[in-house]
JSON list of C-alpha atoms in Angstrom, two decimals:
[
{"chain": "A", "resi": 1, "resn": "MET", "atom": "CA", "xyz": [22.81, 11.08, -7.08]},
{"chain": "A", "resi": 2, "resn": "PHE", "atom": "CA", "xyz": [24.92, 8.64, -4.60]},
{"chain": "A", "resi": 3, "resn": "ILE", "atom": "CA", "xyz": [23.48, 6.59, -1.35]},
{"chain": "A", "resi": 4, "resn": "GLY", "atom": "CA", "xyz": [26.01, 5.98, 1.43]},
{"chain": "A", "resi": 5, "resn": "LEU", "atom": "CA", "xyz": [25.40, 4.54, 4.55]},
{"chain": "A", "resi": 6, "resn": "ASP", "atom": "CA", "xyz": [27.20, 4.12, 7.50]},
{"chain": "A", "resi": 7, "resn": "ILE", "atom": "CA", "xyz": [25.43, 0.40, 9.43]},
{"chain": "A", "resi": 8, "resn": "GLY", "atom": "CA", "xyz": [26.75, -0.04, 12.52]},
{"chain": "A", "resi": 9, "resn": "GLY", "atom": "CA", "xyz": [25.09, -2.00, 16.12]},
{"chain": "A", "resi": 10, "resn": "THR", "atom": "CA", "xyz": [23.05, 1.32, 16.99]},
{"chain": "A", "resi": 11, "resn": "LYS", "atom": "CA", "xyz": [22.37, 3.54, 14.32]},
{"chain": "A", "resi": 12, "resn": "ILE", "atom": "CA", "xyz": [22.68, 3.73, 10.69]},
{"chain": "A", "resi": 13, "resn": "LEU", "atom": "CA", "xyz": [24.17, 7.00, 9.20]},
{"chain": "A", "resi": 14, "resn": "GLY", "atom": "CA", "xyz": [22.38, 7.93, 5.43]},
{"chain": "A", "resi": 15, "resn": "ALA", "atom": "CA", "xyz": [23.79, 10.32, 3.26]},
{"chain": "A", "resi": 16, "resn": "LEU", "atom": "CA", "xyz": [22.24, 11.72, -0.55]},
{"chain": "A", "resi": 17, "resn": "PHE", "atom": "CA", "xyz": [25.45, 12.98, -2.21]},
{"chain": "A", "resi": 18, "resn": "ASP", "atom": "CA", "xyz": [25.96, 14.81, -5.72]},
{"chain": "A", "resi": 19, "resn": "GLU", "atom": "CA", "xyz": [27.65, 13.59, -8.62]},
{"chain": "A", "resi": 20, "resn": "GLU", "atom": "CA", "xyz": [30.31, 16.28, -7.26]},
{"chain": "A", "resi": 21, "resn": "GLY", "atom": "CA", "xyz": [30.67, 14.59, -3.95]},
{"chain": "A", "resi": 22, "resn": "LYS", "atom": "CA", "xyz": [28.18, 17.63, -2.13]},
{"chain": "A", "resi": 23, "resn": "ILE", "atom": "CA", "xyz": [25.85, 16.49, 0.46]},
{"chain": "A", "resi": 24, "resn": "LYS", "atom": "CA", "xyz": [21.91, 17.00, -0.63]},
{"chain": "A", "resi": 25, "resn": "LYS", "atom": "CA", "xyz": [20.39, 15.83, 2.67]},
{"chain": "A", "resi": 26, "resn": "ARG", "atom": "CA", "xyz": [21.13, 12.79, 5.90]},
{"chain": "A", "resi": 27, "resn": "GLU", "atom": "CA", "xyz": [19.46, 11.16, 8.08]},
{"chain": "A", "resi": 28, "resn": "LYS", "atom": "CA", "xyz": [20.27, 9.28, 11.20]},
{"chain": "A", "resi": 29, "resn": "ARG", "atom": "CA", "xyz": [18.14, 6.06, 12.72]},
{"chain": "A", "resi": 30, "resn": "LYS", "atom": "CA", "xyz": [18.76, 3.91, 15.26]},
{"chain": "A", "resi": 31, "resn": "ALA", "atom": "CA", "xyz": [19.87, 0.48, 13.83]},
{"chain": "A", "resi": 32, "resn": "LYS", "atom": "CA", "xyz": [17.65, -1.81, 16.14]},
{"chain": "A", "resi": 33, "resn": "ALA", "atom": "CA", "xyz": [20.09, -4.32, 15.71]},
{"chain": "A", "resi": 34, "resn": "SER", "atom": "CA", "xyz": [19.47, -6.48, 19.28]},
{"chain": "A", "resi": 35, "resn": "GLY", "atom": "CA", "xyz": [16.03, -6.76, 17.02]},
{"chain": "A", "resi": 36, "resn": "GLY", "atom": "CA", "xyz": [17.93, -9.50, 14.18]},
{"chain": "A", "resi": 37, "resn": "LEU", "atom": "CA", "xyz": [18.55, -9.19, 10.98]},
{"chain": "A", "resi": 38, "resn": "GLU", "atom": "CA", "xyz": [14.50, -8.09, 9.29]},
{"chain": "A", "resi": 39, "resn": "THR", "atom": "CA", "xyz": [14.41, -5.41, 11.26]},
{"chain": "A", "resi": 40, "resn": "VAL", "atom": "CA", "xyz": [17.62, -4.29, 10.51]},
{"chain": "A", "resi": 41, "resn": "GLN", "atom": "CA", "xyz": [17.17, -4.01, 6.89]},
{"chain": "A", "resi": 42, "resn": "LYS", "atom": "CA", "xyz": [13.65, -2.31, 7.54]},
{"chain": "A", "resi": 43, "resn": "GLU", "atom": "CA", "xyz": [15.68, 0.44, 9.33]},
{"chain": "A", "resi": 44, "resn": "ILE", "atom": "CA", "xyz": [18.19, 0.53, 6.21]},
{"chain": "A", "resi": 45, "resn": "PHE", "atom": "CA", "xyz": [15.34, 0.76, 3.64]},
{"chain": "A", "resi": 46, "resn": "LYS", "atom": "CA", "xyz": [13.06, 3.12, 6.29]},
{"chain": "A", "resi": 47, "resn": "THR", "atom": "CA", "xyz": [16.28, 5.77, 5.87]},
{"chain": "A", "resi": 48, "resn": "ILE", "atom": "CA", "xyz": [16.89, 5.18, 2.27]},
{"chain": "A", "resi": 49, "resn": "ASP", "atom": "CA", "xyz": [13.37, 6.15, 1.69]},
{"chain": "A", "resi": 50, "resn": "ASN", "atom": "CA", "xyz": [13.68, 9.08, 3.45]},
{"chain": "A", "resi": 51, "resn": "LEU", "atom": "CA", "xyz": [16.71, 10.13, 2.18]},
{"chain": "A", "resi": 52, "resn": "LEU", "atom": "CA", "xyz": [14.64, 10.19, -1.09]},
{"chain": "A", "resi": 53, "resn": "GLU", "atom": "CA", "xyz": [11.36, 11.78, 0.26]},
{"chain": "A", "resi": 54, "resn": "ASN", "atom": "CA", "xyz": [10.64, 14.96, -1.43]},
{"chain": "A", "resi": 55, "resn": "THR", "atom": "CA", "xyz": [12.90, 14.83, -4.09]},
{"chain": "A", "resi": 56, "resn": "LYS", "atom": "CA", "xyz": [12.45, 14.28, -7.99]},
{"chain": "A", "resi": 57, "resn": "ILE", "atom": "CA", "xyz": [15.04, 11.43, -8.11]},
{"chain": "A", "resi": 58, "resn": "ARG", "atom": "CA", "xyz": [14.06, 9.26, -10.64]},
{"chain": "A", "resi": 59, "resn": "GLU", "atom": "CA", "xyz": [17.70, 7.37, -10.51]},
{"chain": "A", "resi": 60, "resn": "ILE", "atom": "CA", "xyz": [20.11, 6.21, -7.85]},
{"chain": "A", "resi": 61, "resn": "GLU", "atom": "CA", "xyz": [23.74, 5.43, -9.98]},
{"chain": "A", "resi": 62, "resn": "ALA", "atom": "CA", "xyz": [25.23, 3.13, -6.25]},
{"chain": "A", "resi": 63, "resn": "ILE", "atom": "CA", "xyz": [25.07, 3.01, -2.65]},
{"chain": "A", "resi": 64, "resn": "GLY", "atom": "CA", "xyz": [27.69, 2.76, -1.32]},
{"chain": "A", "resi": 65, "resn": "ILE", "atom": "CA", "xyz": [27.71, 0.98, 1.98]},
{"chain": "A", "resi": 66, "resn": "GLY", "atom": "CA", "xyz": [30.40, 0.64, 5.37]},
{"chain": "A", "resi": 67, "resn": "VAL", "atom": "CA", "xyz": [29.82, -2.14, 8.07]},
{"chain": "A", "resi": 68, "resn": "PRO", "atom": "CA", "xyz": [31.72, -3.21, 11.41]},
{"chain": "A", "resi": 69, "resn": "GLY", "atom": "CA", "xyz": [33.64, -6.39, 10.72]},
{"chain": "A", "resi": 70, "resn": "LEU", "atom": "CA", "xyz": [34.82, -8.96, 7.80]},
{"chain": "A", "resi": 71, "resn": "VAL", "atom": "CA", "xyz": [33.58, -8.71, 3.89]},
{"chain": "A", "resi": 72, "resn": "ASP", "atom": "CA", "xyz": [34.88, -10.61, 1.28]},
{"chain": "A", "resi": 73, "resn": "ARG", "atom": "CA", "xyz": [35.66, -9.70, -2.31]},
{"chain": "A", "resi": 74, "resn": "ASP", "atom": "CA", "xyz": [32.36, -10.41, -3.63]},
{"chain": "A", "resi": 75, "resn": "GLY", "atom": "CA", "xyz": [30.66, -8.36, -0.68]},
{"chain": "A", "resi": 76, "resn": "THR", "atom": "CA", "xyz": [28.91, -10.68, 1.69]},
{"chain": "A", "resi": 77, "resn": "ILE", "atom": "CA", "xyz": [29.32, -9.78, 5.11]},
{"chain": "A", "resi": 78, "resn": "THR", "atom": "CA", "xyz": [30.77, -13.09, 6.69]},
{"chain": "A", "resi": 79, "resn": "PHE", "atom": "CA", "xyz": [31.43, -11.93, 9.78]},
{"chain": "A", "resi": 80, "resn": "SER", "atom": "CA", "xyz": [30.36, -8.39, 11.96]},
{"chain": "A", "resi": 81, "resn": "PRO", "atom": "CA", "xyz": [30.35, -8.52, 16.12]},
{"chain": "A", "resi": 82, "resn": "ASN", "atom": "CA", "xyz": [27.61, -6.22, 16.65]},
{"chain": "A", "resi": 83, "resn": "LEU", "atom": "CA", "xyz": [25.64, -7.17, 13.13]},
{"chain": "A", "resi": 84, "resn": "PRO", "atom": "CA", "xyz": [22.79, -9.68, 13.00]},
{"chain": "A", "resi": 85, "resn": "PHE", "atom": "CA", "xyz": [24.89, -9.85, 9.79]},
{"chain": "A", "resi": 86, "resn": "ARG", "atom": "CA", "xyz": [26.08, -13.47, 8.56]},
{"chain": "A", "resi": 87, "resn": "ASP", "atom": "CA", "xyz": [27.34, -14.70, 4.94]}
]
């Protein structure tokens, strides 16, 4: 199973996918970016928890994340215009 997250300044969209790319579950939450880094991180973790809730999944193969802004080759967000992420 895989998780995909689209993190923006106003919302976080999440989906749980099987090995064939079929969506098994979706989740949408407010990002609460104005609350700062820790608040957004908590919302990301809640999104993932809700995607896995009531499932028998023991292992996630990978999590892919999309964010607005600049990301370096190491995956570090160097700039995001509407999220409190810096380096």
